[in-house]
Amino acid sequence: MLSLIAYTNTLSAAPGETIAVKVGSYGARTYRADLRRIIQGDRHPDAPGYKDEAIALDLGGERVARHQAIRAGSYVQIADRGNVLAELSSFTLAVPVLPTLIGDTERTIFHLTGIGLELLIDAEGRACAKLGDARLTLAAPLAVKQWILLILSFDKGELCLSALTRESEVIAAGKTSAALSRNAPVAVMIAARAPGENHFDGKIDSPVLFSRALEPLEAVARLALPQNLSRLPDLVVFWDFSRSIDGTEVIDASPHQLHGRTAQCPARAMTGWRWAGQCQDWRQIPELYSAIHFHADDMTDAEWQTDFEVTLPKSLKSGLYAIRLVPDGDEAQAYHCVFAVRPPRATASGNTVCFLLPTVSYLAYANHRLGLDVPGTEVGMGRLVEIDRHHAFLQEHPELGFSFYEVHGDGSGVFHSSRNRPVVDLQPGIKGFLGGLGSNVWQLTADTHITGWLEHQGVAYDVITDEDLHRDGLALLRQYNVVLTGTHPEYHSLQMLDALQGFVDRGGRLMYLGGNGFYWRISFSDAHPGVIECRRSEAGIRPWEPGQGQFHHAFTGEYGGLWRRNGRPSTELAGLIMSSQGFDLSEPYELGEAASDSRADFIFDGIDRTLGRKFGAFGLSGGGAAGMEIDRADFALGTPRNALILGSSKKHTDIYLMTPEDMLDPTPDMSGTQNDTIRADLVYFEKEGGGAVFSVGSIAWAGAMAWNKYENEVARMTWNVLRRFDKRN
Amino acid sequence: MARYQITADDVPFAREFMADPFGYRSPGLQRVLNVMRGLGPQGKYVILCTEPYRRWQLARLPARRGEAIEAVEGVNYDDLGTAERDVFLRRWRDLGGPELPLELLTMRR
Ligand SMILES: [Fe+2]
């Protein structure tokens, strides 16, 4: 278990900039911090050895560790202004809801604090209203995943609650006597009683308040014509969730303008109670996307206090770093806050080699629970799930929030991931679930096989993050001859792809040293700093779908899903496309005729290129260079005609299956021992203008590079390519 | 989800697994493993890394997020192959598989 966890305000900082560190104790009493440069993070006995480097920088002495809690759950908060809400003496609240989880606990839909008015679903799943000491509960429990219109009115000491179907059929109704009294400042909470308390799971569609008691059918008739609401003299507020969908604002469309804000990124651009398939893109008919889907376990900002700040020395070289926090003097229990020191912003570093740290893919997998939540993970691993102390901590602390691989408590997909919270699997030296027989490392730790090798070779290199690339674009890459990817750069924004494509189109050289790269689209948003959105529409290997009509991102309106379905297949950039995955064993490539092409001479310098020879039959990730997630060249899907296919893996275990996007018509021959599409291809191609691309199409490649302390033919080939790519013609 | 039932016809696949718990599988063994490994999450066998890459302890997953993983006291392994064989035999029994020949049971360690 972890006795202390932490996060920083950024995953990338330039020399001279300041990083804020936020620490939470989960048992630790004290800690000391130091700055480390991370070199090689795999602790397997056959790996080249864990290696980092202390940076001489005083981060202060021993500090007291304090607990900082995490309050998961999204909501909307609105403050009263001009006593619009405080002076209500009679009212009707009309709100369509679609609960996705009921039972166990009370779940608040709407809470008017200071007046003590609350509309909720009780622990038995029944709609319930509270006003002061009065409590009114409807007889029949609500159904989940069905729209229901709740109409709550109060006038002259009588509180009435009705539940109606979308077709205006009254399911249940009741009334009780109650009194309205104000005892504190008035504010509104939607989808929670208070932050972290009695959160609602499900959709809420644009609540409306009127200043008099209405008959339920009249209120429903008004909800059906939202465009008429703002001119009704008895309208108090109309929180129109279909406006400002891409931001955190919640707009009151009434003349009072009691606007509010969302917190913890509930899902917006969600179909409302009047959506019936009229459109698929919220930008076409936004008024049908009038719902917000709230989750009791949404978590995009832990909102922790800063414990200390670190100003990076101006002379600090670019690289992969961590602020290491050692609790109670026990180095073995250290927590690492990993970040990149990017090159200085105003001047070029002089380095011509750049390692692109795939922080977006790290966030996509942040705090992932595949081996904990999904029984089938073991089937895909082909062996028992290993639990290290960070996994055990994750299991007990779901409030840390999820990755794109999880579903929420109500079974709906996780659309958002964030760096504004502790990400306990973004640390060197930890175990993965999917890393294959051997080291079983994934993402960051697997990527340190590459940084360790760069250090071993004595390469001077810069490290930049995906977020740097997204913000700065090609302007950031111009100074480099070569960009190296990590082992699993799976998720990309359009801006990131454009920058990389622009780089190779203008003479840049790309070494794609991973698998399943450039696969899913994500979006950033200035309204949600540090958060990314992903909607897994239609195809792709995916743990959930976004729901009908909800395939467009709320952040940008972009159509979510595979880049392959969005006109930007990875073949265009990298020459390869996702073919299969399996997390047990890896295989060698068998060398093809193109290995003997004179254009590939430099690649095979010092390497036997006999046709059919097995290349890379070793490694820390499954025992071969080709495995875990693998990509093939496919000329029909856009691999450049001039691409040389230097080698291909020729068989994989039957855990490797065809992807859903390839498996149009399933037949029982779509597994690794039977189907030729299930392979990793090793590809090289040149571009007009001097650009060139070397792609390995395998997550396991770097695990082979690190084999035998980087002394092997896979490392040698990688070196041959890097050396040549770094020379400008 | 799983439909397949382990019967006496699967004994040769138990033999195949006990001989080599990793590697390529016959289709029959793969089917047995799919049933076993798809179990859970409640009570699912996992292994805790008690000493990184050196020692593991048998444990079982809880039913729900937030609940603790329960270690099985006294069941430790010094290598992954031993862990795989032991869990295979436990699941064989849990799934109502027929008696296995003694020589397979003694391959456990
Ligand atoms: Fe992936």
PDB file of N, CA, C and O in Angstrom, chain A residues 42-45 369 371-373 375 378-379 382-387 395-396 398 402 406-407 431 438-439 585 587 651-653, chain B residues 22-24 30 34 37-41 44-49 53 56 61-62 64-69 80 83-84 87 91:
ATOM      1  N   ASP A  42      12.679  -0.029 -14.913  1.00  0.00           N
ATOM      2  CA  ASP A  42      12.232  -1.428 -14.827  1.00  0.00           C
ATOM      3  C   ASP A  42      13.089  -2.155 -13.792  1.00  0.00           C
ATOM      4  O   ASP A  42      14.315  -2.169 -13.898  1.00  0.00           O
ATOM      5  N   ARG A  43      12.430  -2.798 -12.805  1.00  0.00           N
ATOM      6  CA  ARG A  43      13.170  -3.476 -11.735  1.00  0.00           C
ATOM      7  C   ARG A  43      13.322  -4.978 -11.961  1.00  0.00           C
ATOM      8  O   ARG A  43      13.758  -5.691 -11.054  1.00  0.00           O
ATOM      9  N   HIS A  44      12.928  -5.484 -13.129  1.00  0.00           N
ATOM     10  CA  HIS A  44      13.090  -6.922 -13.383  1.00  0.00           C
ATOM     11  C   HIS A  44      14.576  -7.292 -13.300  1.00  0.00           C
ATOM     12  O   HIS A  44      15.430  -6.537 -13.760  1.00  0.00           O
ATOM     13  N   PRO A  45      14.897  -8.471 -12.703  1.00  0.00           N
ATOM     14  CA  PRO A  45      16.318  -8.854 -12.573  1.00  0.00           C
ATOM     15  C   PRO A  45      17.053  -8.895 -13.913  1.00  0.00           C
ATOM     16  O   PRO A  45      18.268  -8.696 -13.943  1.00  0.00           O
ATOM     17  N   ARG A 369      -7.742   0.224 -13.947  1.00  0.00           N
ATOM     18  CA  ARG A 369      -8.114  -0.847 -13.023  1.00  0.00           C
ATOM     19  C   ARG A 369      -8.447  -2.122 -13.789  1.00  0.00           C
ATOM     20  O   ARG A 369      -9.244  -2.933 -13.314  1.00  0.00           O
ATOM     21  N   GLY A 371      -7.048  -4.986 -14.346  1.00  0.00           N
ATOM     22  CA  GLY A 371      -6.890  -6.266 -13.653  1.00  0.00           C
ATOM     23  C   GLY A 371      -7.733  -6.379 -12.400  1.00  0.00           C
ATOM     24  O   GLY A 371      -7.833  -7.457 -11.815  1.00  0.00           O
ATOM     25  N   LEU A 372      -8.328  -5.262 -11.984  1.00  0.00           N
ATOM     26  CA  LEU A 372      -9.157  -5.258 -10.783  1.00  0.00           C
ATOM     27  C   LEU A 372     -10.643  -5.371 -11.132  1.00  0.00           C
ATOM     28  O   LEU A 372     -11.394  -6.101 -10.495  1.00  0.00           O
ATOM     29  N   ASP A 373     -11.065  -4.611 -12.141  1.00  0.00           N
ATOM     30  CA  ASP A 373     -12.495  -4.516 -12.466  1.00  0.00           C
ATOM     31  C   ASP A 373     -12.952  -5.523 -13.512  1.00  0.00           C
ATOM     32  O   ASP A 373     -14.127  -5.865 -13.554  1.00  0.00           O
ATOM     33  N   PRO A 375     -12.738  -9.059 -15.216  1.00  0.00           N
ATOM     34  CA  PRO A 375     -12.229 -10.428 -15.107  1.00  0.00           C
ATOM     35  C   PRO A 375     -11.501 -10.888 -16.362  1.00  0.00           C
ATOM     36  O   PRO A 375     -10.478 -11.583 -16.272  1.00  0.00           O
ATOM     37  N   GLU A 378      -7.401 -11.179 -17.314  1.00  0.00           N
ATOM     38  CA  GLU A 378      -6.511 -12.338 -17.130  1.00  0.00           C
ATOM     39  C   GLU A 378      -6.517 -13.229 -18.376  1.00  0.00           C
ATOM     40  O   GLU A 378      -5.486 -13.825 -18.713  1.00  0.00           O
ATOM     41  N   VAL A 379      -7.652 -13.317 -19.047  1.00  0.00           N
ATOM     42  CA  VAL A 379      -7.710 -14.105 -20.282  1.00  0.00           C
ATOM     43  C   VAL A 379      -6.753 -13.505 -21.309  1.00  0.00           C
ATOM     44  O   VAL A 379      -5.995 -14.211 -21.977  1.00  0.00           O
ATOM     45  N   GLY A 382      -3.064 -14.065 -20.333  1.00  0.00           N
ATOM     46  CA  GLY A 382      -2.586 -15.438 -20.425  1.00  0.00           C
ATOM     47  C   GLY A 382      -1.856 -15.901 -19.184  1.00  0.00           C
ATOM     48  O   GLY A 382      -1.086 -16.868 -19.218  1.00  0.00           O
ATOM     49  N   ARG A 383      -2.065 -15.234 -18.078  1.00  0.00           N
ATOM     50  CA  ARG A 383      -1.464 -15.652 -16.806  1.00  0.00           C
ATOM     51  C   ARG A 383      -2.108 -14.831 -15.695  1.00  0.00           C
ATOM     52  O   ARG A 383      -2.889 -13.916 -15.974  1.00  0.00           O
ATOM     53  N   LEU A 384      -1.749 -15.147 -14.450  1.00  0.00           N
ATOM     54  CA  LEU A 384      -2.404 -14.514 -13.311  1.00  0.00           C
ATOM     55  C   LEU A 384      -2.143 -13.013 -13.260  1.00  0.00           C
ATOM     56  O   LEU A 384      -1.072 -12.533 -13.647  1.00  0.00           O
ATOM     57  N   VAL A 385      -3.140 -12.292 -12.762  1.00  0.00           N
ATOM     58  CA  VAL A 385      -3.004 -10.854 -12.539  1.00  0.00           C
ATOM     59  C   VAL A 385      -2.082 -10.643 -11.339  1.00  0.00           C
ATOM     60  O   VAL A 385      -2.313 -11.198 -10.266  1.00  0.00           O
ATOM     61  N   GLU A 386      -1.040  -9.842 -11.536  1.00  0.00           N
ATOM     62  CA  GLU A 386      -0.129  -9.508 -10.436  1.00  0.00           C
ATOM     63  C   GLU A 386      -0.546  -8.176  -9.823  1.00  0.00           C
ATOM     64  O   GLU A 386      -0.802  -7.212 -10.545  1.00  0.00           O
ATOM     65  N   ILE A 387      -0.585  -8.136  -8.506  1.00  0.00           N
ATOM     66  CA  ILE A 387      -1.000  -6.941  -7.779  1.00  0.00           C
ATOM     67  C   ILE A 387       0.192  -6.408  -7.007  1.00  0.00           C
ATOM     68  O   ILE A 387       0.716  -7.094  -6.122  1.00  0.00           O
ATOM     69  N   GLN A 395      -7.308  -0.201  -5.612  1.00  0.00           N
ATOM     70  CA  GLN A 395      -8.520  -0.973  -5.316  1.00  0.00           C
ATOM     71  C   GLN A 395      -9.279  -0.363  -4.138  1.00  0.00           C
ATOM     72  O   GLN A 395     -10.501  -0.281  -4.149  1.00  0.00           O
ATOM     73  N   GLU A 396      -8.548   0.111  -3.147  1.00  0.00           N
ATOM     74  CA  GLU A 396      -9.214   0.639  -1.952  1.00  0.00           C
ATOM     75  C   GLU A 396      -9.569   2.112  -2.078  1.00  0.00           C
ATOM     76  O   GLU A 396     -10.248   2.658  -1.201  1.00  0.00           O
ATOM     77  N   PRO A 398     -11.094   4.109  -4.931  1.00  0.00           N
ATOM     78  CA  PRO A 398     -11.668   4.464  -6.236  1.00  0.00           C
ATOM     79  C   PRO A 398     -11.932   5.964  -6.378  1.00  0.00           C
ATOM     80  O   PRO A 398     -12.100   6.450  -7.490  1.00  0.00           O
ATOM     81  N   PHE A 402     -10.869   7.600 -12.491  1.00  0.00           N
ATOM     82  CA  PHE A 402     -10.652   6.483 -13.403  1.00  0.00           C
ATOM     83  C   PHE A 402      -9.892   6.887 -14.656  1.00  0.00           C
ATOM     84  O   PHE A 402      -9.587   8.043 -14.877  1.00  0.00           O
ATOM     85  N   GLU A 406     -12.164   2.406 -17.779  1.00  0.00           N
ATOM     86  CA  GLU A 406     -13.161   2.016 -16.788  1.00  0.00           C
ATOM     87  C   GLU A 406     -14.565   2.461 -17.197  1.00  0.00           C
ATOM     88  O   GLU A 406     -14.737   3.324 -18.051  1.00  0.00           O
ATOM     89  N   VAL A 407     -15.530   1.872 -16.509  1.00  0.00           N
ATOM     90  CA  VAL A 407     -16.878   2.413 -16.528  1.00  0.00           C
ATOM     91  C   VAL A 407     -17.160   3.004 -15.142  1.00  0.00           C
ATOM     92  O   VAL A 407     -16.572   2.586 -14.147  1.00  0.00           O
ATOM     93  N   LYS A 431       4.462  -2.212 -11.485  1.00  0.00           N
ATOM     94  CA  LYS A 431       3.971  -3.303 -12.312  1.00  0.00           C
ATOM     95  C   LYS A 431       2.786  -2.862 -13.140  1.00  0.00           C
ATOM     96  O   LYS A 431       1.965  -2.064 -12.694  1.00  0.00           O
ATOM     97  N   GLY A 438       7.431 -11.530 -18.213  1.00  0.00           N
ATOM     98  CA  GLY A 438       8.732 -10.873 -18.104  1.00  0.00           C
ATOM     99  C   GLY A 438       8.607  -9.703 -17.163  1.00  0.00           C
ATOM    100  O   GLY A 438       8.119  -9.854 -16.045  1.00  0.00           O
ATOM    101  N   SER A 439       8.992  -8.532 -17.623  1.00  0.00           N
ATOM    102  CA  SER A 439       8.938  -7.355 -16.755  1.00  0.00           C
ATOM    103  C   SER A 439       7.510  -6.980 -16.376  1.00  0.00           C
ATOM    104  O   SER A 439       7.265  -6.467 -15.290  1.00  0.00           O
ATOM    105  N   LEU A 585       2.696 -13.435 -24.779  1.00  0.00           N
ATOM    106  CA  LEU A 585       4.025 -13.659 -25.364  1.00  0.00           C
ATOM    107  C   LEU A 585       4.235 -12.761 -26.575  1.00  0.00           C
ATOM    108  O   LEU A 585       3.288 -12.393 -27.260  1.00  0.00           O
ATOM    109  N   GLU A 587       6.918 -12.213 -30.129  1.00  0.00           N
ATOM    110  CA  GLU A 587       7.595 -13.045 -31.126  1.00  0.00           C
ATOM    111  C   GLU A 587       8.683 -12.234 -31.825  1.00  0.00           C
ATOM    112  O   GLU A 587       8.679 -11.016 -31.768  1.00  0.00           O
ATOM    113  N   LYS A 651       3.720 -15.457 -36.434  1.00  0.00           N
ATOM    114  CA  LYS A 651       2.673 -16.154 -35.680  1.00  0.00           C
ATOM    115  C   LYS A 651       2.570 -15.494 -34.317  1.00  0.00           C
ATOM    116  O   LYS A 651       3.524 -14.864 -33.835  1.00  0.00           O
ATOM    117  N   HIS A 652       1.405 -15.611 -33.731  1.00  0.00           N
ATOM    118  CA  HIS A 652       1.188 -15.173 -32.354  1.00  0.00           C
ATOM    119  C   HIS A 652       0.247 -16.170 -31.703  1.00  0.00           C
ATOM    120  O   HIS A 652      -0.415 -16.942 -32.393  1.00  0.00           O
ATOM    121  N   THR A 653       0.169 -16.120 -30.371  1.00  0.00           N
ATOM    122  CA  THR A 653      -0.727 -17.062 -29.690  1.00  0.00           C
ATOM    123  C   THR A 653      -2.175 -16.726 -30.041  1.00  0.00           C
ATOM    124  O   THR A 653      -2.477 -15.641 -30.561  1.00  0.00           O
TER     125      THR A 653
ATOM    126  N   PHE B  22       3.045 -21.771 -19.414  1.00  0.00           N
ATOM    127  CA  PHE B  22       3.105 -20.621 -20.328  1.00  0.00           C
ATOM    128  C   PHE B  22       3.290 -21.128 -21.755  1.00  0.00           C
ATOM    129  O   PHE B  22       3.765 -22.227 -21.958  1.00  0.00           O
ATOM    130  N   GLY B  23       2.948 -20.335 -22.715  1.00  0.00           N
ATOM    131  CA  GLY B  23       3.265 -20.698 -24.090  1.00  0.00           C
ATOM    132  C   GLY B  23       2.044 -20.947 -24.946  1.00  0.00           C
ATOM    133  O   GLY B  23       0.923 -20.593 -24.580  1.00  0.00           O
ATOM    134  N   TYR B  24       2.286 -21.552 -26.098  1.00  0.00           N
ATOM    135  CA  TYR B  24       1.208 -21.832 -27.041  1.00  0.00           C
ATOM    136  C   TYR B  24       0.328 -22.950 -26.500  1.00  0.00           C
ATOM    137  O   TYR B  24       0.814 -23.857 -25.834  1.00  0.00           O
ATOM    138  N   GLN B  30      -6.905 -23.985 -24.373  1.00  0.00           N
ATOM    139  CA  GLN B  30      -7.284 -22.563 -24.395  1.00  0.00           C
ATOM    140  C   GLN B  30      -8.718 -22.394 -23.906  1.00  0.00           C
ATOM    141  O   GLN B  30      -9.030 -21.475 -23.139  1.00  0.00           O
ATOM    142  N   ASN B  34      -9.898 -20.226 -20.773  1.00  0.00           N
ATOM    143  CA  ASN B  34     -10.833 -19.106 -20.922  1.00  0.00           C
ATOM    144  C   ASN B  34     -11.899 -19.144 -19.833  1.00  0.00           C
ATOM    145  O   ASN B  34     -12.275 -18.108 -19.281  1.00  0.00           O
ATOM    146  N   ARG B  37     -10.037 -18.334 -16.346  1.00  0.00           N
ATOM    147  CA  ARG B  37      -9.489 -16.983 -16.200  1.00  0.00           C
ATOM    148  C   ARG B  37     -10.543 -15.901 -16.316  1.00  0.00           C
ATOM    149  O   ARG B  37     -10.314 -14.754 -15.934  1.00  0.00           O
ATOM    150  N   GLY B  38     -11.705 -16.268 -16.831  1.00  0.00           N
ATOM    151  CA  GLY B  38     -12.791 -15.286 -16.928  1.00  0.00           C
ATOM    152  C   GLY B  38     -13.608 -15.176 -15.655  1.00  0.00           C
ATOM    153  O   GLY B  38     -14.522 -14.371 -15.570  1.00  0.00           O
ATOM    154  N   LEU B  39     -13.273 -15.974 -14.642  1.00  0.00           N
ATOM    155  CA  LEU B  39     -14.041 -15.933 -13.388  1.00  0.00           C
ATOM    156  C   LEU B  39     -13.854 -14.593 -12.676  1.00  0.00           C
ATOM    157  O   LEU B  39     -12.811 -13.968 -12.790  1.00  0.00           O
ATOM    158  N   GLY B  40     -14.853 -14.190 -11.924  1.00  0.00           N
ATOM    159  CA  GLY B  40     -14.696 -12.997 -11.092  1.00  0.00           C
ATOM    160  C   GLY B  40     -15.682 -11.913 -11.460  1.00  0.00           C
ATOM    161  O   GLY B  40     -16.599 -12.153 -12.234  1.00  0.00           O
ATOM    162  N   PRO B  41     -15.508 -10.701 -10.894  1.00  0.00           N
ATOM    163  CA  PRO B  41     -14.371 -10.346 -10.047  1.00  0.00           C
ATOM    164  C   PRO B  41     -14.430 -10.918  -8.626  1.00  0.00           C
ATOM    165  O   PRO B  41     -13.385 -11.152  -8.024  1.00  0.00           O
ATOM    166  N   LYS B  44     -11.984 -13.775  -7.253  1.00  0.00           N
ATOM    167  CA  LYS B  44     -11.010 -14.132  -8.293  1.00  0.00           C
ATOM    168  C   LYS B  44      -9.610 -14.245  -7.695  1.00  0.00           C
ATOM    169  O   LYS B  44      -9.195 -13.386  -6.915  1.00  0.00           O
ATOM    170  N   TYR B  45      -8.911 -15.303  -8.079  1.00  0.00           N
ATOM    171  CA  TYR B  45      -7.537 -15.459  -7.615  1.00  0.00           C
ATOM    172  C   TYR B  45      -6.608 -14.488  -8.338  1.00  0.00           C
ATOM    173  O   TYR B  45      -6.650 -14.368  -9.558  1.00  0.00           O
ATOM    174  N   VAL B  46      -5.813 -13.784  -7.562  1.00  0.00           N
ATOM    175  CA  VAL B  46      -4.741 -12.944  -8.098  1.00  0.00           C
ATOM    176  C   VAL B  46      -3.509 -13.229  -7.239  1.00  0.00           C
ATOM    177  O   VAL B  46      -3.603 -13.936  -6.232  1.00  0.00           O
ATOM    178  N   ILE B  47      -2.372 -12.685  -7.648  1.00  0.00           N
ATOM    179  CA  ILE B  47      -1.172 -12.868  -6.816  1.00  0.00           C
ATOM    180  C   ILE B  47      -0.596 -11.509  -6.436  1.00  0.00           C
ATOM    181  O   ILE B  47      -0.488 -10.614  -7.268  1.00  0.00           O
ATOM    182  N   LEU B  48      -0.287 -11.386  -5.165  1.00  0.00           N
ATOM    183  CA  LEU B  48       0.311 -10.160  -4.648  1.00  0.00           C
ATOM    184  C   LEU B  48       1.825 -10.240  -4.798  1.00  0.00           C
ATOM    185  O   LEU B  48       2.429 -11.264  -4.469  1.00  0.00           O
ATOM    186  N   CYS B  49       2.424  -9.141  -5.271  1.00  0.00           N
ATOM    187  CA  CYS B  49       3.887  -9.086  -5.368  1.00  0.00           C
ATOM    188  C   CYS B  49       4.417  -8.708  -3.989  1.00  0.00           C
ATOM    189  O   CYS B  49       4.384  -7.541  -3.604  1.00  0.00           O
ATOM    190  N   TYR B  53       9.365  -9.365  -8.226  1.00  0.00           N
ATOM    191  CA  TYR B  53       9.960 -10.363  -9.121  1.00  0.00           C
ATOM    192  C   TYR B  53      10.574 -11.557  -8.387  1.00  0.00           C
ATOM    193  O   TYR B  53      11.300 -12.343  -8.991  1.00  0.00           O
ATOM    194  N   TRP B  56       5.575 -14.099  -4.365  1.00  0.00           N
ATOM    195  CA  TRP B  56       4.186 -13.733  -4.566  1.00  0.00           C
ATOM    196  C   TRP B  56       3.323 -14.445  -3.526  1.00  0.00           C
ATOM    197  O   TRP B  56       3.701 -15.498  -3.022  1.00  0.00           O
ATOM    198  N   LEU B  61      -9.791 -11.273  -5.094  1.00  0.00           N
ATOM    199  CA  LEU B  61     -10.379  -9.944  -5.295  1.00  0.00           C
ATOM    200  C   LEU B  61     -11.719  -9.849  -4.581  1.00  0.00           C
ATOM    201  O   LEU B  61     -12.457 -10.833  -4.489  1.00  0.00           O
ATOM    202  N   PRO B  62     -12.060  -8.644  -4.095  1.00  0.00           N
ATOM    203  CA  PRO B  62     -13.371  -8.427  -3.495  1.00  0.00           C
ATOM    204  C   PRO B  62     -14.432  -8.205  -4.575  1.00  0.00           C
ATOM    205  O   PRO B  62     -14.120  -8.142  -5.767  1.00  0.00           O
ATOM    206  N   ARG B  64     -16.422  -5.527  -4.857  1.00  0.00           N
ATOM    207  CA  ARG B  64     -16.699  -4.146  -5.251  1.00  0.00           C
ATOM    208  C   ARG B  64     -15.470  -3.267  -5.132  1.00  0.00           C
ATOM    209  O   ARG B  64     -14.575  -3.533  -4.329  1.00  0.00           O
ATOM    210  N   ARG B  65     -15.479  -2.213  -5.896  1.00  0.00           N
ATOM    211  CA  ARG B  65     -14.462  -1.178  -5.774  1.00  0.00           C
ATOM    212  C   ARG B  65     -14.453  -0.640  -4.349  1.00  0.00           C
ATOM    213  O   ARG B  65     -15.518  -0.443  -3.757  1.00  0.00           O
ATOM    214  N   GLY B  66     -13.263  -0.391  -3.841  1.00  0.00           N
ATOM    215  CA  GLY B  66     -13.157   0.195  -2.510  1.00  0.00           C
ATOM    216  C   GLY B  66     -12.942  -0.826  -1.424  1.00  0.00           C
ATOM    217  O   GLY B  66     -12.464  -0.487  -0.344  1.00  0.00           O
ATOM    218  N   GLU B  67     -13.284  -2.085  -1.694  1.00  0.00           N
ATOM    219  CA  GLU B  67     -13.045  -3.128  -0.701  1.00  0.00           C
ATOM    220  C   GLU B  67     -11.635  -3.672  -0.861  1.00  0.00           C
ATOM    221  O   GLU B  67     -11.071  -3.657  -1.958  1.00  0.00           O
ATOM    222  N   ALA B  68     -11.084  -4.197   0.230  1.00  0.00           N
ATOM    223  CA  ALA B  68      -9.680  -4.636   0.203  1.00  0.00           C
ATOM    224  C   ALA B  68      -9.538  -5.986  -0.487  1.00  0.00           C
ATOM    225  O   ALA B  68     -10.442  -6.821  -0.460  1.00  0.00           O
ATOM    226  N   ILE B  69      -8.382  -6.194  -1.088  1.00  0.00           N
ATOM    227  CA  ILE B  69      -8.001  -7.497  -1.636  1.00  0.00           C
ATOM    228  C   ILE B  69      -7.598  -8.387  -0.456  1.00  0.00           C
ATOM    229  O   ILE B  69      -6.898  -7.945   0.451  1.00  0.00           O
ATOM    230  N   LEU B  80       6.600 -17.829 -10.832  1.00  0.00           N
ATOM    231  CA  LEU B  80       5.264 -17.667 -11.415  1.00  0.00           C
ATOM    232  C   LEU B  80       4.684 -18.982 -11.904  1.00  0.00           C
ATOM    233  O   LEU B  80       3.465 -19.188 -11.858  1.00  0.00           O
ATOM    234  N   ALA B  83       2.892 -20.675  -9.155  1.00  0.00           N
ATOM    235  CA  ALA B  83       1.620 -19.988  -8.893  1.00  0.00           C
ATOM    236  C   ALA B  83       0.573 -20.394  -9.921  1.00  0.00           C
ATOM    237  O   ALA B  83      -0.575 -20.705  -9.573  1.00  0.00           O
ATOM    238  N   GLU B  84       0.955 -20.451 -11.183  1.00  0.00           N
ATOM    239  CA  GLU B  84      -0.004 -20.812 -12.234  1.00  0.00           C
ATOM    240  C   GLU B  84      -0.531 -22.233 -12.026  1.00  0.00           C
ATOM    241  O   GLU B  84      -1.728 -22.483 -12.133  1.00  0.00           O
ATOM    242  N   VAL B  87      -2.921 -22.390  -8.923  1.00  0.00           N
ATOM    243  CA  VAL B  87      -4.231 -21.782  -9.152  1.00  0.00           C
ATOM    244  C   VAL B  87      -5.044 -22.601 -10.161  1.00  0.00           C
ATOM    245  O   VAL B  87      -6.257 -22.751 -10.020  1.00  0.00           O
ATOM    246  N   ARG B  91      -8.757 -23.957  -9.319  1.00  0.00           N
ATOM    247  CA  ARG B  91      -9.921 -23.630 -10.157  1.00  0.00           C
ATOM    248  C   ARG B  91     -10.548 -24.897 -10.747  1.00  0.00           C
ATOM    249  O   ARG B  91     -11.763 -24.970 -10.911  1.00  0.00           O
TER     250      ARG B  91
END
